[in-house]
PDB file of C-alpha atoms in Angstrom:
ATOM      1  CA  MET A 398     303.155  73.059 121.067  1.00 91.00           C
ATOM      2  CA  LEU A 399     305.724  73.106 118.359  1.00 94.00           C
ATOM      3  CA  ASN A 400     308.918  76.282 117.566  1.00 95.00           C
ATOM      4  CA  ARG A 401     310.339  76.881 114.258  1.00 96.00           C
ATOM      5  CA  ARG A 402     313.101  74.576 114.552  1.00 96.00           C
ATOM      6  CA  HIS A 403     311.131  71.815 114.938  1.00 97.00           C
ATOM      7  CA  ILE A 404     309.140  73.019 112.292  1.00 98.00           C
ATOM      8  CA  ARG A 405     312.567  72.883 110.235  1.00 98.00           C
ATOM      9  CA  VAL A 406     313.267  69.551 111.611  1.00 97.00           C
ATOM     10  CA  LYS A 407     310.519  68.039 110.067  1.00 97.00           C
ATOM     11  CA  VAL A 408     310.871  69.599 107.110  1.00 98.00           C
ATOM     12  CA  MET A 409     314.000  68.026 106.198  1.00 97.00           C
ATOM     13  CA  GLN A 410     313.034  64.845 107.151  1.00 95.00           C
ATOM     14  CA  THR A 411     310.520  65.134 104.570  1.00 96.00           C
ATOM     15  CA  ILE A 412     312.838  66.614 101.524  1.00 96.00           C
ATOM     16  CA  TYR A 413     315.026  63.682 102.660  1.00 94.00           C
ATOM     17  CA  ALA A 414     312.459  61.166 102.735  1.00 93.00           C
ATOM     18  CA  MET A 415     311.381  62.395  99.296  1.00 94.00           C
ATOM     19  CA  HIS A 416     315.077  62.194  98.008  1.00 93.00           C
ATOM     20  CA  GLN A 417     315.490  58.631  99.608  1.00 92.00           C
ATOM     21  CA  ASN A 418     311.935  57.456  97.659  1.00 92.00           C
ATOM     22  CA  GLY A 419     312.774  59.581  94.396  1.00 93.00           C
ATOM     23  CA  SER A 420     309.397  61.148  94.780  1.00 89.00           C
ATOM     24  CA  ASP A 421     308.845  64.309  92.773  1.00 88.00           C
ATOM     25  CA  GLN A 422     304.808  64.497  93.833  1.00 93.00           C
ATOM     26  CA  VAL A 423     304.882  67.895  96.140  1.00 93.00           C
ATOM     27  CA  GLU A 424     301.445  67.809  97.078  1.00 94.00           C
ATOM     28  CA  LYS A 425     301.732  64.204  98.299  1.00 94.00           C
ATOM     29  CA  GLU A 426     304.623  64.885 100.559  1.00 95.00           C
ATOM     30  CA  GLN A 427     303.145  68.214 101.852  1.00 96.00           C
ATOM     31  CA  ARG A 428     300.129  66.235 103.032  1.00 96.00           C
ATOM     32  CA  PHE A 429     302.828  64.099 104.679  1.00 95.00           C
ATOM     33  CA  LEU A 430     304.737  67.188 105.450  1.00 97.00           C
ATOM     34  CA  LEU A 431     301.561  68.126 107.615  1.00 97.00           C
ATOM     35  CA  ASN A 432     300.134  64.709 108.642  1.00 96.00           C
ATOM     36  CA  SER A 433     303.498  64.072 110.554  1.00 96.00           C
ATOM     37  CA  ILE A 434     303.512  67.279 112.688  1.00 97.00           C
ATOM     38  CA  ASP A 435     299.431  66.736 113.270  1.00 97.00           C
ATOM     39  CA  VAL A 436     300.320  63.311 114.614  1.00 97.00           C
ATOM     40  CA  ILE A 437     301.836  65.058 117.140  1.00 97.00           C
ATOM     41  CA  GLN A 438     299.417  65.671 118.819  1.00 97.00           C
ATOM     42  CA  ASP A 439     298.202  62.292 119.068  1.00 97.00           C
ATOM     43  CA  LEU A 440     301.396  61.571 120.986  1.00 98.00           C
ATOM     44  CA  TYR A 441     300.946  64.480 123.432  1.00 98.00           C
ATOM     45  CA  LEU A 442     297.958  62.694 124.196  1.00 98.00           C
ATOM     46  CA  MET A 443     299.395  59.095 124.264  1.00 97.00           C
ATOM     47  CA  MET A 444     301.812  60.545 126.994  1.00 98.00           C
ATOM     48  CA  LEU A 445     298.975  62.247 128.918  1.00 97.00           C
ATOM     49  CA  SER A 446     296.802  59.164 129.123  1.00 97.00           C
ATOM     50  CA  ALA A 447     299.807  56.694 130.220  1.00 97.00           C
ATOM     51  CA  ILE A 448     299.953  58.964 133.442  1.00 98.00           C
ATOM     52  CA  ILE A 449     296.264  58.742 133.738  1.00 97.00           C
ATOM     53  CA  GLU A 450     296.136  54.791 132.762  1.00 97.00           C
ATOM     54  CA  MET A 451     298.879  54.463 135.605  1.00 97.00           C
ATOM     55  CA  GLY A 452     296.713  55.525 137.956  1.00 96.00           C
ATOM     56  CA  LYS A 453     293.798  53.699 137.171  1.00 96.00           C
ATOM     57  CA  LYS A 454     295.770  50.348 136.582  1.00 95.00           C
ATOM     58  CA  GLU A 455     297.134  51.001 140.126  1.00 94.00           C
ATOM     59  CA  ALA A 456     293.270  51.434 141.707  1.00 93.00           C
ATOM     60  CA  GLU A 457     292.585  48.240 140.310  1.00 92.00           C
ATOM     61  CA  TYR A 458     295.705  46.650 141.973  1.00 85.00           C
ATOM     62  CA  LEU A 459     294.831  48.245 145.659  1.00 86.00           C
ATOM     63  CA  SER A 460     291.377  46.803 144.822  1.00 82.00           C
ATOM     64  CA  LEU A 461     291.956  43.415 143.548  1.00 80.00           C
ATOM     65  CA  SER A 462     294.384  42.736 146.223  1.00 72.00           C
ATOM     66  CA  SER A 463     292.163  44.040 149.272  1.00 65.00           C
ATOM     67  CA  GLN A 464     289.936  41.540 148.590  1.00 69.00           C
ATOM     68  CA  LYS A 465     292.080  38.372 147.811  1.00 68.00           C
ATOM     69  CA  HIS A 466     291.033  35.592 150.206  1.00 59.00           C
ATOM     70  CA  LEU A 467     294.489  35.493 152.315  1.00 63.00           C
ATOM     71  CA  ALA A 468     294.986  38.861 151.833  1.00 62.00           C
ATOM     72  CA  THR A 469     297.516  40.427 154.181  1.00 71.00           C
ATOM     73  CA  SER A 470     297.670  43.542 156.287  1.00 64.00           C
ATOM     74  CA  ALA A 471     299.040  45.741 154.165  1.00 63.00           C
ATOM     75  CA  GLU A 472     296.568  44.744 151.277  1.00 60.00           C
ATOM     76  CA  LYS A 473     293.556  44.546 153.095  1.00 69.00           C
ATOM     77  CA  ASN A 474     294.490  48.353 153.728  1.00 72.00           C
ATOM     78  CA  PRO A 475     296.458  49.435 151.226  1.00 78.00           C
ATOM     79  CA  ASN A 476     298.130  52.902 150.957  1.00 87.00           C
ATOM     80  CA  PRO A 477     296.427  54.898 148.129  1.00 91.00           C
ATOM     81  CA  LYS A 478     298.454  58.257 148.618  1.00 95.00           C
ATOM     82  CA  PHE A 479     299.056  57.256 144.617  1.00 96.00           C
ATOM     83  CA  VAL A 480     295.981  56.606 143.402  1.00 95.00           C
ATOM     84  CA  ASN A 481     295.372  59.822 144.782  1.00 96.00           C
ATOM     85  CA  ASN A 482     297.515  62.116 143.745  1.00 97.00           C
ATOM     86  CA  ALA A 483     295.954  65.805 142.781  1.00 97.00           C
ATOM     87  CA  VAL A 484     297.650  65.813 139.850  1.00 98.00           C
ATOM     88  CA  ILE A 485     296.605  62.332 138.244  1.00 98.00           C
ATOM     89  CA  ARG A 486     293.186  62.840 139.701  1.00 97.00           C
ATOM     90  CA  LEU A 487     293.359  66.098 138.158  1.00 98.00           C
ATOM     91  CA  LEU A 488     294.703  64.735 134.631  1.00 98.00           C
ATOM     92  CA  SER A 489     291.726  61.706 134.801  1.00 97.00           C
ATOM     93  CA  GLN A 490     288.709  64.339 135.910  1.00 97.00           C
ATOM     94  CA  SER A 491     289.785  67.171 132.997  1.00 97.00           C
ATOM     95  CA  GLU A 492     287.001  66.982 130.382  1.00 96.00           C
ATOM     96  CA  ASN A 493     289.325  68.451 127.541  1.00 96.00           C
ATOM     97  CA  ILE A 494     291.808  65.732 128.075  1.00 98.00           C
ATOM     98  CA  GLN A 495     289.201  63.334 127.758  1.00 97.00           C
ATOM     99  CA  HIS A 496     286.991  64.858 124.668  1.00 97.00           C
ATOM    100  CA  ALA A 497     290.478  64.890 122.671  1.00 97.00           C
ATOM    101  CA  LEU A 498     291.588  61.460 123.428  1.00 97.00           C
ATOM    102  CA  ASP A 499     287.454  60.063 122.498  1.00 97.00           C
ATOM    103  CA  LYS A 500     288.099  62.702 119.357  1.00 96.00           C
ATOM    104  CA  ARG A 501     291.477  61.396 118.064  1.00 96.00           C
ATOM    105  CA  LYS A 502     290.566  57.675 118.651  1.00 96.00           C
ATOM    106  CA  ILE A 503     293.812  57.297 121.602  1.00 96.00           C
ATOM    107  CA  ASN A 504     293.340  53.956 122.979  1.00 94.00           C
ATOM    108  CA  GLN A 505     296.302  52.473 122.500  1.00 93.00           C
ATOM    109  CA  TRP A 506     296.931  51.906 126.306  1.00 95.00           C
ATOM    110  CA  ILE A 507     293.691  50.158 126.649  1.00 89.00           C
ATOM    111  CA  LEU A 508     294.369  48.027 123.773  1.00 88.00           C
ATOM    112  CA  ASN A 509     298.227  47.405 125.233  1.00 91.00           C
ATOM    113  CA  ASP A 510     298.132  47.768 129.027  1.00 94.00           C
ATOM    114  CA  ASP A 511     301.633  46.114 128.969  1.00 96.00           C
ATOM    115  CA  TYR A 512     302.928  49.013 128.965  1.00 97.00           C
ATOM    116  CA  ILE A 513     301.108  50.479 131.896  1.00 97.00           C
ATOM    117  CA  LEU A 514     302.172  47.835 133.854  1.00 96.00           C
ATOM    118  CA  LEU A 515     305.521  47.749 133.010  1.00 97.00           C
ATOM    119  CA  LEU A 516     305.993  51.660 134.231  1.00 97.00           C
ATOM    120  CA  LEU A 517     303.866  51.231 137.061  1.00 96.00           C
ATOM    121  CA  ALA A 518     306.422  48.304 138.135  1.00 96.00           C
ATOM    122  CA  ALA A 519     309.080  50.497 136.813  1.00 97.00           C
ATOM    123  CA  THR A 520     307.366  53.469 139.415  1.00 97.00           C
ATOM    124  CA  ARG A 521     307.038  51.366 142.077  1.00 95.00           C
ATOM    125  CA  GLU A 522     310.960  49.905 141.974  1.00 96.00           C
ATOM    126  CA  SER A 523     311.710  53.585 142.314  1.00 97.00           C
ATOM    127  CA  GLU A 524     313.333  55.160 145.629  1.00 97.00           C
ATOM    128  CA  LEU A 525     311.345  58.396 144.425  1.00 97.00           C
ATOM    129  CA  TYR A 526     308.177  56.236 144.964  1.00 97.00           C
ATOM    130  CA  ALA A 527     309.129  54.740 148.279  1.00 96.00           C
ATOM    131  CA  ALA A 528     310.180  58.052 149.523  1.00 96.00           C
ATOM    132  CA  TYR A 529     306.853  59.887 148.370  1.00 97.00           C
ATOM    133  CA  MET A 530     304.438  56.846 149.853  1.00 95.00           C
ATOM    134  CA  GLU A 531     305.698  57.122 153.080  1.00 95.00           C
ATOM    135  CA  GLU A 532     305.776  60.978 153.666  1.00 94.00           C
ATOM    136  CA  SER A 533     302.647  61.241 155.292  1.00 89.00           C
ATOM    137  CA  ALA A 534     301.752  64.838 154.748  1.00 87.00           C
ATOM    138  CA  THR A 535     300.093  65.973 151.591  1.00 90.00           C
ATOM    139  CA  SER A 536     299.667  68.844 149.680  1.00 96.00           C
ATOM    140  CA  PHE A 537     299.451  69.672 146.072  1.00 97.00           C
ATOM    141  CA  ALA A 538     302.751  71.102 145.983  1.00 97.00           C
ATOM    142  CA  ALA A 539     304.198  67.440 146.659  1.00 97.00           C
ATOM    143  CA  ASP A 540     302.128  65.778 144.861  1.00 98.00           C
ATOM    144  CA  ARG A 541     302.954  67.964 141.605  1.00 98.00           C
ATOM    145  CA  ASP A 542     306.898  67.622 142.449  1.00 98.00           C
ATOM    146  CA  PHE A 543     306.557  63.832 142.951  1.00 98.00           C
ATOM    147  CA  LEU A 544     304.715  63.192 139.292  1.00 98.00           C
ATOM    148  CA  ILE A 545     307.190  65.885 137.678  1.00 98.00           C
ATOM    149  CA  ALA A 546     310.238  63.831 138.823  1.00 98.00           C
ATOM    150  CA  LEU A 547     308.632  60.655 138.410  1.00 98.00           C
ATOM    151  CA  PHE A 548     307.563  61.388 134.371  1.00 98.00           C
ATOM    152  CA  THR A 549     311.155  63.107 134.508  1.00 98.00           C
ATOM    153  CA  GLU A 550     312.743  59.981 135.528  1.00 97.00           C
ATOM    154  CA  VAL A 551     310.978  56.749 135.015  1.00 97.00           C
ATOM    155  CA  ILE A 552     308.673  57.271 132.693  1.00 98.00           C
ATOM    156  CA  ALA A 553     309.756  59.342 129.767  1.00 97.00           C
ATOM    157  CA  PRO A 554     313.508  57.757 129.819  1.00 96.00           C
ATOM    158  CA  ASN A 555     311.910  54.632 129.611  1.00 97.00           C
ATOM    159  CA  GLU A 556     313.243  52.267 127.239  1.00 96.00           C
ATOM    160  CA  LYS A 557     309.932  49.737 126.587  1.00 96.00           C
ATOM    161  CA  LEU A 558     307.636  52.835 126.069  1.00 96.00           C
ATOM    162  CA  TYR A 559     310.359  54.814 123.635  1.00 95.00           C
ATOM    163  CA  GLU A 560     310.650  51.916 121.536  1.00 96.00           C
ATOM    164  CA  TYR A 561     306.653  50.728 121.398  1.00 96.00           C
ATOM    165  CA  LEU A 562     306.154  55.020 120.490  1.00 96.00           C
ATOM    166  CA  GLU A 563     308.896  54.447 117.927  1.00 94.00           C
ATOM    167  CA  ASP A 564     307.156  51.350 116.246  1.00 95.00           C
ATOM    168  CA  LEU A 565     303.603  52.975 115.936  1.00 94.00           C
ATOM    169  CA  LYS A 566     304.994  56.398 114.242  1.00 94.00           C
ATOM    170  CA  LEU A 567     308.314  56.608 112.874  1.00 90.00           C
ATOM    171  CA  THR A 568     308.061  60.467 112.949  1.00 91.00           C
ATOM    172  CA  TRP A 569     307.950  60.690 116.312  1.00 95.00           C
ATOM    173  CA  ILE A 570     311.843  59.686 116.700  1.00 93.00           C
ATOM    174  CA  ASP A 571     312.711  63.613 117.141  1.00 93.00           C
ATOM    175  CA  ASP A 572     308.859  64.849 118.804  1.00 97.00           C
ATOM    176  CA  ILE A 573     308.942  62.794 121.965  1.00 97.00           C
ATOM    177  CA  PRO A 574     311.659  64.975 123.343  1.00 95.00           C
ATOM    178  CA  VAL A 575     309.817  67.958 122.255  1.00 96.00           C
ATOM    179  CA  VAL A 576     306.442  66.604 123.108  1.00 97.00           C
ATOM    180  CA  ASN A 577     307.779  65.626 126.907  1.00 97.00           C
ATOM    181  CA  THR A 578     309.455  68.983 127.462  1.00 97.00           C
ATOM    182  CA  PHE A 579     305.951  70.479 126.844  1.00 97.00           C
ATOM    183  CA  ILE A 580     304.162  68.385 129.105  1.00 98.00           C
ATOM    184  CA  LEU A 581     306.962  68.830 131.942  1.00 98.00           C
ATOM    185  CA  LYS A 582     306.629  73.063 131.570  1.00 97.00           C
ATOM    186  CA  GLN A 583     302.242  72.245 131.522  1.00 98.00           C
ATOM    187  CA  LEU A 584     303.214  70.393 135.078  1.00 98.00           C
ATOM    188  CA  THR A 585     305.279  73.134 136.235  1.00 98.00           C
ATOM    189  CA  ALA A 586     302.840  75.347 135.964  1.00 97.00           C
ATOM    190  CA  LEU A 587     300.058  74.014 137.883  1.00 98.00           C
ATOM    191  CA  GLN A 588     299.358  75.931 141.189  1.00 97.00           C
ATOM    192  CA  SER A 589     296.163  74.398 142.424  1.00 96.00           C
ATOM    193  CA  ALA A 590     293.664  71.009 142.609  1.00 95.00           C
ATOM    194  CA  ASP A 591     291.149  73.161 140.356  1.00 94.00           C
ATOM    195  CA  GLN A 592     292.965  74.532 137.529  1.00 95.00           C
ATOM    196  CA  LYS A 593     292.079  73.202 134.571  1.00 95.00           C
ATOM    197  CA  TRP A 594     294.339  71.644 132.223  1.00 97.00           C
ATOM    198  CA  LYS A 595     294.945  73.789 128.839  1.00 96.00           C
ATOM    199  CA  LEU A 596     295.176  71.784 125.560  1.00 96.00           C
ATOM    200  CA  PRO A 597     297.948  72.973 123.283  1.00 95.00           C
ATOM    201  CA  LYS A 598     297.597  73.432 119.448  1.00 94.00           C
ATOM    202  CA  VAL A 599     299.915  72.063 117.650  1.00 96.00           C
ATOM    203  CA  TYR A 600     301.097  75.496 115.728  1.00 96.00           C
ATOM    204  CA  LYS A 601     301.855  78.883 117.470  1.00 93.00           C
ATOM    205  CA  ASP A 602     299.293  80.410 115.124  1.00 94.00           C
ATOM    206  CA  GLU A 603     298.501  80.345 111.392  1.00 94.00           C
ATOM    207  CA  ASP A 604     301.990  81.597 110.056  1.00 95.00           C
ATOM    208  CA  ASP A 605     303.790  78.904 111.828  1.00 96.00           C
ATOM    209  CA  GLN A 606     301.277  76.441 109.600  1.00 96.00           C
ATOM    210  CA  GLU A 607     301.926  78.735 106.337  1.00 97.00           C
ATOM    211  CA  PHE A 608     306.182  78.646 106.581  1.00 98.00           C
ATOM    212  CA  ALA A 609     306.142  75.183 107.161  1.00 98.00           C
ATOM    213  CA  LYS A 610     304.223  73.963 103.914  1.00 97.00           C
ATOM    214  CA  ASP A 611     305.972  77.532 101.760  1.00 97.00           C
ATOM    215  CA  LEU A 612     309.225  76.471 103.276  1.00 98.00           C
ATOM    216  CA  LEU A 613     308.902  72.667 101.993  1.00 98.00           C
ATOM    217  CA  ILE A 614     307.283  73.990  98.715  1.00 97.00           C
ATOM    218  CA  LYS A 615     309.696  76.417  98.118  1.00 97.00           C
ATOM    219  CA  THR A 616     312.651  74.515  98.713  1.00 98.00           C
ATOM    220  CA  VAL A 617     311.582  71.481  97.149  1.00 97.00           C
ATOM    221  CA  LEU A 618     310.737  73.242  93.444  1.00 96.00           C
ATOM    222  CA  ASN A 619     313.969  75.594  93.402  1.00 97.00           C
ATOM    223  CA  GLU A 620     316.465  72.833  94.025  1.00 96.00           C
ATOM    224  CA  PRO A 621     319.062  72.837  91.135  1.00 95.00           C
ATOM    225  CA  GLU A 622     318.363  76.953  91.091  1.00 96.00           C
ATOM    226  CA  LEU A 623     319.010  76.632  95.299  1.00 97.00           C
ATOM    227  CA  ALA A 624     322.059  74.200  95.092  1.00 93.00           C
ATOM    228  CA  SER A 625     323.631  76.404  92.121  1.00 93.00           C
ATOM    229  CA  TYR A 626     324.365  79.183  94.533  1.00 95.00           C
ATOM    230  CA  PHE A 627     326.817  76.803  96.915  1.00 91.00           C
ATOM    231  CA  SER A 628     328.269  74.456  93.646  1.00 85.00           C
ATOM    232  CA  ASP A 629     331.020  76.103  93.249  1.00 82.00           C
ATOM    233  CA  LYS A 630     332.110  77.466  96.776  1.00 75.00           C
ATOM    234  CA  THR A 631     333.560  73.970  97.581  1.00 66.00           C
ATOM    235  CA  PRO A 632     336.297  73.526  95.397  1.00 54.00           C
ATOM    236  CA  ASN A 633     337.785  71.377  97.876  1.00 58.00           C
ATOM    237  CA  TRP A 634     334.821  69.236  97.735  1.00 52.00           C
ATOM    238  CA  ASP A 635     333.063  67.245  94.542  1.00 50.00           C
ATOM    239  CA  VAL A 636     329.267  67.710  94.717  1.00 52.00           C
ATOM    240  CA  ASP A 637     328.461  64.338  94.597  1.00 51.00           C
ATOM    241  CA  ARG A 638     330.346  63.692  97.808  1.00 53.00           C
ATOM    242  CA  ILE A 639     328.711  66.241 100.120  1.00 67.00           C
ATOM    243  CA  ALA A 640     326.713  64.335 103.109  1.00 83.00           C
ATOM    244  CA  GLU A 641     322.927  64.830 101.477  1.00 89.00           C
ATOM    245  CA  LEU A 642     321.701  66.143 104.700  1.00 92.00           C
ATOM    246  CA  ASP A 643     324.380  68.578 104.415  1.00 92.00           C
ATOM    247  CA  THR A 644     322.952  70.074 101.157  1.00 93.00           C
ATOM    248  CA  ILE A 645     319.686  70.003 102.066  1.00 96.00           C
ATOM    249  CA  ILE A 646     320.109  71.864 105.048  1.00 97.00           C
ATOM    250  CA  LEU A 647     321.983  74.340 102.632  1.00 96.00           C
ATOM    251  CA  LYS A 648     319.288  74.697  99.955  1.00 97.00           C
ATOM    252  CA  MET A 649     316.368  74.981 102.903  1.00 98.00           C
ATOM    253  CA  ALA A 650     318.730  77.723 104.212  1.00 98.00           C
ATOM    254  CA  ILE A 651     319.531  79.752 101.255  1.00 98.00           C
ATOM    255  CA  CYS A 652     315.684  79.288 100.027  1.00 98.00           C
ATOM    256  CA  GLU A 653     315.093  80.696 104.051  1.00 98.00           C
ATOM    257  CA  LEU A 654     318.020  83.709 103.018  1.00 97.00           C
ATOM    258  CA  LEU A 655     315.983  84.845  99.368  1.00 97.00           C
ATOM    259  CA  ARG A 656     312.444  84.142  99.759  1.00 97.00           C
ATOM    260  CA  PHE A 657     311.297  84.325 103.784  1.00 97.00           C
ATOM    261  CA  PRO A 658     311.749  88.293 103.808  1.00 96.00           C
ATOM    262  CA  SER A 659     310.538  88.879 107.487  1.00 95.00           C
ATOM    263  CA  ILE A 660     313.118  86.350 108.940  1.00 97.00           C
ATOM    264  CA  PRO A 661     316.011  88.018 109.860  1.00 96.00           C
ATOM    265  CA  VAL A 662     319.764  86.762 108.707  1.00 96.00           C
ATOM    266  CA  LYS A 663     321.350  85.725 111.931  1.00 96.00           C
ATOM    267  CA  VAL A 664     317.895  83.677 112.714  1.00 97.00           C
ATOM    268  CA  THR A 665     318.123  81.379 109.544  1.00 97.00           C
ATOM    269  CA  LEU A 666     321.791  81.179 110.457  1.00 97.00           C
ATOM    270  CA  ASN A 667     321.793  79.863 113.655  1.00 96.00           C
ATOM    271  CA  GLU A 668     318.476  77.613 113.044  1.00 97.00           C
ATOM    272  CA  TYR A 669     320.305  75.638 110.206  1.00 96.00           C
ATOM    273  CA  LEU A 670     323.933  75.174 112.103  1.00 95.00           C
ATOM    274  CA  GLU A 671     321.875  73.692 114.914  1.00 94.00           C
ATOM    275  CA  LEU A 672     320.343  71.495 112.720  1.00 95.00           C
ATOM    276  CA  ALA A 673     323.709  70.687 111.148  1.00 93.00           C
ATOM    277  CA  LYS A 674     325.292  70.397 114.671  1.00 93.00           C
ATOM    278  CA  GLU A 675     322.226  67.806 115.911  1.00 93.00           C
ATOM    279  CA  TYR A 676     321.499  65.616 112.756  1.00 92.00           C
ATOM    280  CA  SER A 677     325.010  65.781 110.347  1.00 88.00           C
ATOM    281  CA  THR A 678     328.216  65.125 110.613  1.00 81.00           C
ATOM    282  CA  PRO A 679     330.488  66.209 113.132  1.00 79.00           C
ATOM    283  CA  LYS A 680     331.850  68.903 110.481  1.00 83.00           C
ATOM    284  CA  SER A 681     328.899  69.765 108.626  1.00 85.00           C
ATOM    285  CA  SER A 682     328.349  72.779 111.113  1.00 87.00           C
ATOM    286  CA  ILE A 683     331.773  74.131 110.215  1.00 89.00           C
ATOM    287  CA  PHE A 684     331.125  73.675 106.933  1.00 88.00           C
ATOM    288  CA  ILE A 685     328.396  74.685 106.611  1.00 92.00           C
ATOM    289  CA  ASN A 686     328.827  77.807 108.507  1.00 93.00           C
ATOM    290  CA  GLY A 687     331.364  78.453 106.050  1.00 92.00           C
ATOM    291  CA  ILE A 688     329.435  78.193 102.840  1.00 93.00           C
ATOM    292  CA  LEU A 689     326.549  80.222 104.204  1.00 96.00           C
ATOM    293  CA  ASP A 690     328.791  83.145 105.777  1.00 95.00           C
ATOM    294  CA  ASN A 691     330.176  83.639 102.280  1.00 94.00           C
ATOM    295  CA  LEU A 692     326.745  83.531 100.143  1.00 96.00           C
ATOM    296  CA  VAL A 693     325.500  86.010 103.033  1.00 96.00           C
ATOM    297  CA  LYS A 694     327.716  88.702 101.995  1.00 95.00           C
ATOM    298  CA  GLU A 695     327.435  87.743  98.346  1.00 95.00           C
ATOM    299  CA  PHE A 696     323.889  88.837  98.734  1.00 96.00           C
ATOM    300  CA  GLN A 697     324.715  91.308 100.420  1.00 95.00           C
ATOM    301  CA  ALA A 698     326.468  92.812  97.616  1.00 95.00           C
ATOM    302  CA  ASN A 699     324.544  92.064  94.680  1.00 95.00           C
ATOM    303  CA  GLY A 700     321.093  93.038  96.163  1.00 94.00           C
ATOM    304  CA  LYS A 701     319.676  89.891  96.465  1.00 93.00           C
ATOM    305  CA  LEU A 702     319.486  89.664  99.599  1.00 93.00           C
ATOM    306  CA  GLN A 703     315.818  91.851 100.225  1.00 91.00           C
ATOM    307  CA  LYS A 704     314.365  91.334 104.129  1.00 92.00           C
ATOM    308  CA  THR A 705     311.635  93.512 105.224  1.00 90.00           C
ATOM    309  CA  GLY A 706     309.900  94.565 108.452  1.00 85.00           C
ATOM    310  CA  ARG A 707     311.713  91.888 111.036  1.00 83.00           C
ATOM    311  CA  GLY A 708     313.529  90.220 109.093  1.00 78.00           C
ATOM    312  CA  LEU A 709     315.766  93.688 108.875  1.00 79.00           C
ATOM    313  CA  LEU A 710     316.884  93.077 112.591  1.00 74.00           C
TER     314      LEU A 710
END
């Protein structure tokens, strides 16, 4: 599910938290890092189960409405199209999803069904829902396309849902877009109602997990040395005045250049410039690009830049 850029983000956030807390307990912080990555699976399951619970709540609503003493004609004969949506049924009946929900004890929507009711209300108020319910023709493709649009336009951007998830787990702030994008990718790939829903692994492979651990440890344990490489490259800047996030990004980038021989130089430079653009000050990417560009030339000249295998590309 995660790519290496997001792993770099998680490492950067962990180091920043260590600085803010004055922590020097590397093993403890490594456990924090790995846990913050592992619980992304919980976020993924919560977003999927929100769709499932919306279907269940709508079915309950239709059933109760039809049993009202003074039920209207529409209430006695409700339109079950949303409840019968083929993709919602696929998710609801997935043994893989249910097993994962049970294993990881994901039951937040049962305990906090107000958020599901909010999502349902927003769904019913949407033009998207009205157009879907009015269309008499049905097909798996139409059901899938509706749910993709619903997830994109109503569920994922819901501010109340976002605030709840943020309050539940602060480390999810940057994970929510990653998880939602992955779910949309999976929804888009669905072709039939009998297709099995595959649960993703958080890491692409074991190498990515080792990369997360190594990047944290090698950066934290060598911070003074890594800082020394750029301390004299900023004549117009007092090192103490450089944004702390910029210094962390620089240290991580230099660590990766020098201590990860299989990662190409261009990949490292591009990744950390993107991190600077997204997470630091507007001028940070220019500042960091200038320092790293000079350092790469210096490392190449003095033979410090030792790349092997894929890192030579």
